[in-house]
């Protein structure tokens, strides 16, 4: 019988946090797929923490992934708009 370990992070078990992240990646991936199909964008720049970026990649189809022109695998949630811009290509 496997042993399952959960660690508390901000009051949530990591298993619960991971579950919510995967659910959000599914919703966001569906929105991005639909946006591509409807011609709402030509290029994508993905910015997310590494674990979420992986979950998002799992949800995106080949045609959508072809539109990804860059990625920043960092958690930049606490940065100001100017700080965020400093991580983007010119």
PDB file of C-alpha atoms in Angstrom:
ATOM      1  CA  UNK A   1       0.000   0.000   0.000  1.00  0.00           C
ATOM      2  CA  UNK A   2       1.571   3.339  -1.056  1.00  0.00           C
ATOM      3  CA  UNK A   3       2.155   6.052   1.503  1.00  0.00           C
ATOM      4  CA  UNK A   4       0.740   9.475   0.644  1.00  0.00           C
ATOM      5  CA  UNK A   5       2.272  12.550   2.230  1.00  0.00           C
ATOM      6  CA  UNK A   6       0.748  16.010   2.121  1.00  0.00           C
ATOM      7  CA  UNK A   7       2.465  19.200   3.194  1.00  0.00           C
ATOM      8  CA  UNK A   8       0.663  22.310   4.357  1.00  0.00           C
ATOM      9  CA  UNK A   9       1.186  25.414   2.203  1.00  0.00           C
ATOM     10  CA  UNK A  10      -0.642  28.589   3.222  1.00  0.00           C
ATOM     11  CA  UNK A  11      -3.130  26.492   5.132  1.00  0.00           C
ATOM     12  CA  UNK A  12      -3.883  24.169   2.209  1.00  0.00           C
ATOM     13  CA  UNK A  13      -2.588  20.674   1.650  1.00  0.00           C
ATOM     14  CA  UNK A  14      -0.338  20.551  -1.392  1.00  0.00           C
ATOM     15  CA  UNK A  15      -2.574  17.847  -2.803  1.00  0.00           C
ATOM     16  CA  UNK A  16      -5.485  20.315  -2.636  1.00  0.00           C
ATOM     17  CA  UNK A  17      -3.353  23.115  -4.092  1.00  0.00           C
ATOM     18  CA  UNK A  18      -2.228  20.846  -6.940  1.00  0.00           C
ATOM     19  CA  UNK A  19      -5.829  19.853  -7.612  1.00  0.00           C
ATOM     20  CA  UNK A  20      -6.897  23.490  -7.936  1.00  0.00           C
ATOM     21  CA  UNK A  21      -3.903  24.313 -10.141  1.00  0.00           C
ATOM     22  CA  UNK A  22      -4.741  21.431 -12.491  1.00  0.00           C
ATOM     23  CA  UNK A  23      -8.375  22.516 -12.648  1.00  0.00           C
ATOM     24  CA  UNK A  24      -7.338  26.081 -13.460  1.00  0.00           C
ATOM     25  CA  UNK A  25      -4.881  24.828 -16.104  1.00  0.00           C
ATOM     26  CA  UNK A  26      -7.745  22.885 -17.710  1.00  0.00           C
ATOM     27  CA  UNK A  27     -10.011  25.948 -17.796  1.00  0.00           C
ATOM     28  CA  UNK A  28      -7.240  28.248 -19.035  1.00  0.00           C
ATOM     29  CA  UNK A  29      -6.124  25.702 -21.625  1.00  0.00           C
ATOM     30  CA  UNK A  30      -9.676  25.406 -22.943  1.00  0.00           C
ATOM     31  CA  UNK A  31      -9.967  29.207 -23.179  1.00  0.00           C
ATOM     32  CA  UNK A  32      -6.639  29.413 -25.018  1.00  0.00           C
ATOM     33  CA  UNK A  33      -7.644  26.629 -27.420  1.00  0.00           C
ATOM     34  CA  UNK A  34     -10.963  28.316 -28.148  1.00  0.00           C
ATOM     35  CA  UNK A  35      -9.211  31.668 -28.626  1.00  0.00           C
ATOM     36  CA  UNK A  36      -6.887  30.126 -31.210  1.00  0.00           C
ATOM     37  CA  UNK A  37      -9.790  28.503 -33.046  1.00  0.00           C
ATOM     38  CA  UNK A  38     -11.633  31.831 -33.123  1.00  0.00           C
ATOM     39  CA  UNK A  39      -8.540  33.713 -34.361  1.00  0.00           C
ATOM     40  CA  UNK A  40      -8.271  35.886 -31.243  1.00  0.00           C
ATOM     41  CA  UNK A  41      -4.457  35.772 -31.175  1.00  0.00           C
ATOM     42  CA  UNK A  42      -1.484  34.895 -33.360  1.00  0.00           C
ATOM     43  CA  UNK A  43       1.210  34.591 -30.686  1.00  0.00           C
ATOM     44  CA  UNK A  44       1.331  33.645 -27.023  1.00  0.00           C
ATOM     45  CA  UNK A  45       3.800  34.481 -24.284  1.00  0.00           C
ATOM     46  CA  UNK A  46       3.368  32.118 -21.323  1.00  0.00           C
ATOM     47  CA  UNK A  47       4.399  33.259 -17.864  1.00  0.00           C
ATOM     48  CA  UNK A  48       3.785  30.915 -14.947  1.00  0.00           C
ATOM     49  CA  UNK A  49       5.555  29.001 -12.203  1.00  0.00           C
ATOM     50  CA  UNK A  50       7.255  25.869 -13.596  1.00  0.00           C
ATOM     51  CA  UNK A  51       4.760  23.364 -12.164  1.00  0.00           C
ATOM     52  CA  UNK A  52       1.779  25.291 -13.553  1.00  0.00           C
ATOM     53  CA  UNK A  53       3.462  25.803 -16.906  1.00  0.00           C
ATOM     54  CA  UNK A  54       3.819  22.029 -17.175  1.00  0.00           C
ATOM     55  CA  UNK A  55       0.149  21.488 -16.354  1.00  0.00           C
ATOM     56  CA  UNK A  56      -0.818  24.102 -18.933  1.00  0.00           C
ATOM     57  CA  UNK A  57       1.367  22.486 -21.598  1.00  0.00           C
ATOM     58  CA  UNK A  58      -0.461  19.220 -20.957  1.00  0.00           C
ATOM     59  CA  UNK A  59      -3.770  20.940 -21.817  1.00  0.00           C
ATOM     60  CA  UNK A  60      -2.720  22.747 -24.992  1.00  0.00           C
ATOM     61  CA  UNK A  61      -3.015  21.218 -28.429  1.00  0.00           C
ATOM     62  CA  UNK A  62      -0.242  21.118 -30.996  1.00  0.00           C
ATOM     63  CA  UNK A  63      -1.585  24.074 -32.996  1.00  0.00           C
ATOM     64  CA  UNK A  64      -1.826  26.258 -29.891  1.00  0.00           C
ATOM     65  CA  UNK A  65       1.656  25.288 -28.716  1.00  0.00           C
ATOM     66  CA  UNK A  66       3.000  26.354 -32.133  1.00  0.00           C
ATOM     67  CA  UNK A  67       1.827  29.887 -31.338  1.00  0.00           C
ATOM     68  CA  UNK A  68       3.892  30.070 -28.138  1.00  0.00           C
ATOM     69  CA  UNK A  69       6.716  32.494 -28.909  1.00  0.00           C
ATOM     70  CA  UNK A  70       8.228  32.577 -25.438  1.00  0.00           C
ATOM     71  CA  UNK A  71       7.965  31.375 -21.882  1.00  0.00           C
ATOM     72  CA  UNK A  72       9.030  32.636 -18.494  1.00  0.00           C
ATOM     73  CA  UNK A  73       8.940  29.816 -15.951  1.00  0.00           C
ATOM     74  CA  UNK A  74       8.844  32.007 -12.875  1.00  0.00           C
ATOM     75  CA  UNK A  75       6.252  33.026 -10.322  1.00  0.00           C
ATOM     76  CA  UNK A  76       5.912  36.748 -11.026  1.00  0.00           C
ATOM     77  CA  UNK A  77       2.593  37.300  -9.256  1.00  0.00           C
ATOM     78  CA  UNK A  78       3.961  39.835  -6.791  1.00  0.00           C
ATOM     79  CA  UNK A  79       5.647  42.080  -9.366  1.00  0.00           C
ATOM     80  CA  UNK A  80       4.344  45.466 -10.438  1.00  0.00           C
ATOM     81  CA  UNK A  81       3.449  46.023 -14.089  1.00  0.00           C
ATOM     82  CA  UNK A  82       6.861  47.629 -14.671  1.00  0.00           C
ATOM     83  CA  UNK A  83       8.576  44.725 -12.930  1.00  0.00           C
ATOM     84  CA  UNK A  84       6.668  42.222 -15.048  1.00  0.00           C
ATOM     85  CA  UNK A  85       7.614  44.052 -18.250  1.00  0.00           C
ATOM     86  CA  UNK A  86      11.288  43.706 -17.372  1.00  0.00           C
ATOM     87  CA  UNK A  87      10.924  39.918 -17.773  1.00  0.00           C
ATOM     88  CA  UNK A  88       9.362  40.147 -21.241  1.00  0.00           C
ATOM     89  CA  UNK A  89      11.235  40.294 -24.525  1.00  0.00           C
ATOM     90  CA  UNK A  90      11.360  43.705 -26.202  1.00  0.00           C
TER      91      UNK A  90
END
